[in-house]
Every structure is written in C-alpha cells, then in structure tokens.
Amino acid sequence: FEALATPLADSGVVTDAGAFVAALEAREQQVTTRVEPGIAIPHARSAVVKRLGLVLATAAEPGIPFDPDGGRCRLFLCIAVPANAPTAHLGLLQALAEFARNGTRVERLLAVTMPSRVFRVWLRSGFEPTPRTSYRPLQIRRDAAGITVLDFLV
C-alpha cells in the first residue's frame, strides 16, 4: 500500500502516508477490495485525507500478491476518502467497479508500457466517474518495482 499512499502524500491529498496505509490495511482486513481477478480498488476513510483522491497503479506481470488466498493484482485503483465526507467516494467507487468489469478497457490499460501514456489510455477508455466530477493527473511515474502510478486530483 505504500506505493499507493506516497503519491497521495506528495500531492497533499493525505497529510500522513503511514496513517493512510494503516487505514487501507484495516479496511482490507474487513473484506478484500479485490473486485475482479487481477484488479483491486483499495479505499479508506481517514482524518489524514484532506480531499477525495485517486491513484491508478499498474504492475507488470505476474502482478503483486494481494490477498490471503494468494491472488495477484496488476491494476490498483486506490481511493482516499476524507473522514468528514464518508460518502463522497461512492459514485467514484461504483464507476471504478464498472470500469473493472470491462475486460477490453482493462487490458488496454494494462498493455501500456510507458507511464506517460497511461493517462491518455485512461481518457480514451471512456471512464466517467459522475457527470459533476472532473479529474486531472497530478503525477505520473514508474517506481523501482515497475509499478506505474498515476495520481489524480478528483
């Protein structure tokens, strides 16, 4: 979860990456956020979250071990939710789950090898969180583990 929390902290969405990681881990202990084979939508509500944020991360094959049953994930869509707005993420979560069920769009996104192209493919995927929500990329990078991270301001 550190790879997902760091860009949120770097962009000011969360004030304490470690506390947000702890919130993600606690949420994951309740029930897995893996929604489809190879896809997870980890999300947590925390006082350290200043505004709704989204991190899209892709991992190279074979993916990253994610849940107790040994399942691996290659696509992570991490949502940071402010504690004072506990339902702010529900429309976004629903739209992300619908996106995850479209295998063609997911495969196109996972096929991208250049971090700078992830946002372009994401835009062309037709993803639409809600009619009133806009998003823009704040940071695009690839970390040492080969995970492409796209940090959005939502």
PDB file of C-alpha atoms in Angstrom:
ATOM      1  CA  PHE A   1       0.000   0.000   0.000  1.00  0.00           C
ATOM      2  CA  GLU A   2       2.983   2.315   0.412  1.00  0.00           C
ATOM      3  CA  ALA A   3       3.298   2.760  -3.368  1.00  0.00           C
ATOM      4  CA  LEU A   4      -0.317   3.916  -3.462  1.00  0.00           C
ATOM      5  CA  ALA A   5      -0.115   6.223  -0.430  1.00  0.00           C
ATOM      6  CA  THR A   6       3.110   8.011  -1.363  1.00  0.00           C
ATOM      7  CA  PRO A   7       1.780   9.948  -4.375  1.00  0.00           C
ATOM      8  CA  LEU A   8      -1.281  10.938  -2.354  1.00  0.00           C
ATOM      9  CA  ALA A   9       1.002  12.357   0.334  1.00  0.00           C
ATOM     10  CA  ASP A  10       3.278  14.005  -2.240  1.00  0.00           C
ATOM     11  CA  SER A  11       0.306  15.812  -3.794  1.00  0.00           C
ATOM     12  CA  GLY A  12      -1.200  16.889  -0.470  1.00  0.00           C
ATOM     13  CA  VAL A  13      -4.270  14.665  -0.652  1.00  0.00           C
ATOM     14  CA  VAL A  14      -3.159  12.935   2.565  1.00  0.00           C
ATOM     15  CA  THR A  15      -1.050  14.500   5.300  1.00  0.00           C
ATOM     16  CA  ASP A  16       0.444  11.267   6.653  1.00  0.00           C
ATOM     17  CA  ALA A  17       1.184   8.398   4.256  1.00  0.00           C
ATOM     18  CA  GLY A  18       1.835   5.937   7.103  1.00  0.00           C
ATOM     19  CA  ALA A  19      -1.504   6.641   8.752  1.00  0.00           C
ATOM     20  CA  PHE A  20      -3.275   6.260   5.420  1.00  0.00           C
ATOM     21  CA  VAL A  21      -1.509   2.931   4.781  1.00  0.00           C
ATOM     22  CA  ALA A  22      -2.731   1.779   8.216  1.00  0.00           C
ATOM     23  CA  ALA A  23      -6.285   2.813   7.270  1.00  0.00           C
ATOM     24  CA  LEU A  24      -6.024   0.903   3.964  1.00  0.00           C
ATOM     25  CA  GLU A  25      -4.728  -2.199   5.768  1.00  0.00           C
ATOM     26  CA  ALA A  26      -7.513  -2.015   8.372  1.00  0.00           C
ATOM     27  CA  ARG A  27     -10.130  -1.681   5.621  1.00  0.00           C
ATOM     28  CA  GLU A  28      -8.634  -4.625   3.744  1.00  0.00           C
ATOM     29  CA  GLN A  29      -8.836  -6.772   6.900  1.00  0.00           C
ATOM     30  CA  GLN A  30     -12.617  -6.236   6.961  1.00  0.00           C
ATOM     31  CA  VAL A  31     -13.154  -7.580   3.434  1.00  0.00           C
ATOM     32  CA  THR A  32     -10.934  -7.730   0.380  1.00  0.00           C
ATOM     33  CA  THR A  33     -11.180  -4.919  -2.118  1.00  0.00           C
ATOM     34  CA  ARG A  34     -10.255  -7.205  -4.997  1.00  0.00           C
ATOM     35  CA  VAL A  35     -13.246  -6.823  -7.312  1.00  0.00           C
ATOM     36  CA  GLU A  36     -12.198  -8.857 -10.328  1.00  0.00           C
ATOM     37  CA  PRO A  37      -9.328 -11.258 -10.942  1.00  0.00           C
ATOM     38  CA  GLY A  38      -6.204  -9.102 -11.021  1.00  0.00           C
ATOM     39  CA  ILE A  39      -7.965  -5.870 -10.046  1.00  0.00           C
ATOM     40  CA  ALA A  40      -8.288  -4.213  -6.645  1.00  0.00           C
ATOM     41  CA  ILE A  41      -9.954  -0.996  -5.542  1.00  0.00           C
ATOM     42  CA  PRO A  42      -8.453  -0.366  -2.116  1.00  0.00           C
ATOM     43  CA  HIS A  43     -10.054   2.573  -0.368  1.00  0.00           C
ATOM     44  CA  ALA A  44     -10.133   4.025   3.105  1.00  0.00           C
ATOM     45  CA  ARG A  45     -11.625   6.885   5.027  1.00  0.00           C
ATOM     46  CA  SER A  46      -9.257   8.740   7.340  1.00  0.00           C
ATOM     47  CA  ALA A  47      -8.754  12.014   9.169  1.00  0.00           C
ATOM     48  CA  VAL A  48      -5.421  12.371   7.352  1.00  0.00           C
ATOM     49  CA  VAL A  49      -7.232  12.652   3.987  1.00  0.00           C
ATOM     50  CA  LYS A  50      -7.810  16.295   3.059  1.00  0.00           C
ATOM     51  CA  ARG A  51      -9.776  15.778  -0.172  1.00  0.00           C
ATOM     52  CA  LEU A  52     -11.003  12.918  -2.316  1.00  0.00           C
ATOM     53  CA  GLY A  53      -8.108  11.423  -4.254  1.00  0.00           C
ATOM     54  CA  LEU A  54      -7.484   8.582  -6.660  1.00  0.00           C
ATOM     55  CA  VAL A  55      -4.306   6.736  -7.541  1.00  0.00           C
ATOM     56  CA  LEU A  56      -4.264   4.387 -10.517  1.00  0.00           C
ATOM     57  CA  ALA A  57      -1.357   1.955 -10.453  1.00  0.00           C
ATOM     58  CA  THR A  58      -0.450  -0.841 -12.825  1.00  0.00           C
ATOM     59  CA  ALA A  59       2.048  -3.595 -12.115  1.00  0.00           C
ATOM     60  CA  ALA A  60       3.968  -5.720 -14.582  1.00  0.00           C
ATOM     61  CA  GLU A  61       3.225  -9.421 -14.995  1.00  0.00           C
ATOM     62  CA  PRO A  62       2.705 -11.516 -12.953  1.00  0.00           C
ATOM     63  CA  GLY A  63       1.297  -8.831 -10.656  1.00  0.00           C
ATOM     64  CA  ILE A  64       1.639  -8.270  -6.928  1.00  0.00           C
ATOM     65  CA  PRO A  65       0.386 -10.722  -4.271  1.00  0.00           C
ATOM     66  CA  PHE A  66      -2.653  -9.001  -2.833  1.00  0.00           C
ATOM     67  CA  ASP A  67      -4.919 -11.143  -0.717  1.00  0.00           C
ATOM     68  CA  PRO A  68      -4.636 -14.112   1.654  1.00  0.00           C
ATOM     69  CA  ASP A  69      -5.673 -16.645  -0.997  1.00  0.00           C
ATOM     70  CA  GLY A  70      -2.532 -15.832  -2.984  1.00  0.00           C
ATOM     71  CA  GLY A  71      -4.289 -13.876  -5.703  1.00  0.00           C
ATOM     72  CA  ARG A  72      -2.205 -11.345  -7.603  1.00  0.00           C
ATOM     73  CA  CYS A  73      -3.305  -7.979  -8.910  1.00  0.00           C
ATOM     74  CA  ARG A  74      -1.985  -5.868 -11.764  1.00  0.00           C
ATOM     75  CA  LEU A  75      -4.433  -2.963 -11.612  1.00  0.00           C
ATOM     76  CA  PHE A  76      -4.957  -0.935  -8.443  1.00  0.00           C
ATOM     77  CA  LEU A  77      -7.422   1.930  -8.189  1.00  0.00           C
ATOM     78  CA  CYS A  78      -6.877   3.433  -4.742  1.00  0.00           C
ATOM     79  CA  ILE A  79      -9.332   5.961  -3.324  1.00  0.00           C
ATOM     80  CA  ALA A  80      -8.539   8.295  -0.415  1.00  0.00           C
ATOM     81  CA  VAL A  81     -11.713   9.436   1.370  1.00  0.00           C
ATOM     82  CA  PRO A  82     -11.890  12.323   3.862  1.00  0.00           C
ATOM     83  CA  ALA A  83     -13.263  11.291   7.262  1.00  0.00           C
ATOM     84  CA  ASN A  84     -15.643  14.256   7.234  1.00  0.00           C
ATOM     85  CA  ALA A  85     -17.169  13.171   3.888  1.00  0.00           C
ATOM     86  CA  PRO A  86     -17.832   9.441   4.388  1.00  0.00           C
ATOM     87  CA  THR A  87     -19.960   9.002   1.259  1.00  0.00           C
ATOM     88  CA  ALA A  88     -18.025  11.303  -1.085  1.00  0.00           C
ATOM     89  CA  HIS A  89     -16.405   8.355  -2.842  1.00  0.00           C
ATOM     90  CA  LEU A  90     -19.451   6.183  -3.537  1.00  0.00           C
ATOM     91  CA  GLY A  91     -20.113   7.402  -7.090  1.00  0.00           C
ATOM     92  CA  LEU A  92     -16.430   7.098  -7.937  1.00  0.00           C
ATOM     93  CA  LEU A  93     -16.239   3.614  -6.400  1.00  0.00           C
ATOM     94  CA  GLN A  94     -19.247   2.466  -8.416  1.00  0.00           C
ATOM     95  CA  ALA A  95     -17.787   3.855 -11.664  1.00  0.00           C
ATOM     96  CA  LEU A  96     -14.417   2.201 -10.980  1.00  0.00           C
ATOM     97  CA  ALA A  97     -16.105  -1.150 -10.310  1.00  0.00           C
ATOM     98  CA  GLU A  98     -17.971  -0.849 -13.611  1.00  0.00           C
ATOM     99  CA  PHE A  99     -14.723   0.012 -15.371  1.00  0.00           C
ATOM    100  CA  ALA A 100     -13.055  -3.052 -13.809  1.00  0.00           C
ATOM    101  CA  ARG A 101     -15.754  -5.331 -15.231  1.00  0.00           C
ATOM    102  CA  ASN A 102     -14.931  -4.263 -18.796  1.00  0.00           C
ATOM    103  CA  GLY A 103     -12.119  -6.620 -19.753  1.00  0.00           C
ATOM    104  CA  THR A 104     -11.291  -4.836 -23.011  1.00  0.00           C
ATOM    105  CA  ARG A 105     -10.716  -1.483 -21.332  1.00  0.00           C
ATOM    106  CA  VAL A 106      -8.685  -3.062 -18.535  1.00  0.00           C
ATOM    107  CA  GLU A 107      -6.488  -4.988 -20.981  1.00  0.00           C
ATOM    108  CA  ARG A 108      -5.803  -1.827 -22.988  1.00  0.00           C
ATOM    109  CA  LEU A 109      -4.743  -0.052 -19.828  1.00  0.00           C
ATOM    110  CA  LEU A 110      -2.529  -2.918 -18.665  1.00  0.00           C
ATOM    111  CA  ALA A 111      -0.876  -3.136 -22.088  1.00  0.00           C
ATOM    112  CA  VAL A 112       0.581   0.360 -21.740  1.00  0.00           C
ATOM    113  CA  THR A 113       4.321   0.228 -21.060  1.00  0.00           C
ATOM    114  CA  MET A 114       5.092   3.948 -20.885  1.00  0.00           C
ATOM    115  CA  PRO A 115       3.870   5.786 -17.763  1.00  0.00           C
ATOM    116  CA  SER A 116       3.246   8.946 -19.788  1.00  0.00           C
ATOM    117  CA  ARG A 117       0.687   7.092 -21.926  1.00  0.00           C
ATOM    118  CA  VAL A 118      -1.381   5.687 -19.045  1.00  0.00           C
ATOM    119  CA  PHE A 119      -3.441   8.872 -18.706  1.00  0.00           C
ATOM    120  CA  ARG A 120      -4.145   9.019 -22.443  1.00  0.00           C
ATOM    121  CA  VAL A 121      -5.370   5.413 -22.454  1.00  0.00           C
ATOM    122  CA  TRP A 122      -7.411   6.107 -19.314  1.00  0.00           C
ATOM    123  CA  LEU A 123      -9.117   9.069 -21.025  1.00  0.00           C
ATOM    124  CA  ARG A 124      -9.813   7.044 -24.172  1.00  0.00           C
ATOM    125  CA  SER A 125     -11.296   4.230 -22.081  1.00  0.00           C
ATOM    126  CA  GLY A 126     -14.472   6.227 -21.640  1.00  0.00           C
ATOM    127  CA  PHE A 127     -14.227   6.233 -17.843  1.00  0.00           C
ATOM    128  CA  GLU A 128     -16.711   8.699 -16.416  1.00  0.00           C
ATOM    129  CA  PRO A 129     -16.977   8.818 -12.619  1.00  0.00           C
ATOM    130  CA  THR A 130     -20.009  11.111 -12.376  1.00  0.00           C
ATOM    131  CA  PRO A 131     -21.326  13.936 -14.532  1.00  0.00           C
ATOM    132  CA  ARG A 132     -20.095  16.503 -12.000  1.00  0.00           C
ATOM    133  CA  THR A 133     -16.687  15.026 -11.200  1.00  0.00           C
ATOM    134  CA  SER A 134     -13.590  16.087 -13.060  1.00  0.00           C
ATOM    135  CA  TYR A 135     -10.146  14.681 -12.615  1.00  0.00           C
ATOM    136  CA  ARG A 136      -6.683  15.622 -13.747  1.00  0.00           C
ATOM    137  CA  PRO A 137      -3.341  13.902 -13.378  1.00  0.00           C
ATOM    138  CA  LEU A 138      -1.029  15.361 -10.756  1.00  0.00           C
ATOM    139  CA  GLN A 139       1.867  12.974 -11.143  1.00  0.00           C
ATOM    140  CA  ILE A 140       2.864  10.117 -13.423  1.00  0.00           C
ATOM    141  CA  ARG A 141       5.833   7.938 -12.525  1.00  0.00           C
ATOM    142  CA  ARG A 142       7.185   4.410 -12.552  1.00  0.00           C
ATOM    143  CA  ASP A 143       8.733   3.169  -9.323  1.00  0.00           C
ATOM    144  CA  ALA A 144      11.637   0.772  -8.813  1.00  0.00           C
ATOM    145  CA  ALA A 145       9.286  -2.215  -8.655  1.00  0.00           C
ATOM    146  CA  GLY A 146       7.936  -1.409 -12.128  1.00  0.00           C
ATOM    147  CA  ILE A 147       4.630  -0.039 -10.864  1.00  0.00           C
ATOM    148  CA  THR A 148       3.247   2.812 -12.940  1.00  0.00           C
ATOM    149  CA  VAL A 149       1.447   5.269 -10.688  1.00  0.00           C
ATOM    150  CA  LEU A 150      -0.964   7.903 -11.941  1.00  0.00           C
ATOM    151  CA  ASP A 151      -2.106  10.265  -9.173  1.00  0.00           C
ATOM    152  CA  PHE A 152      -5.382  12.085  -9.837  1.00  0.00           C
ATOM    153  CA  LEU A 153      -6.971  15.052  -8.180  1.00  0.00           C
ATOM    154  CA  VAL A 154     -10.666  14.183  -8.064  1.00  0.00           C
TER     155      VAL A 154
END
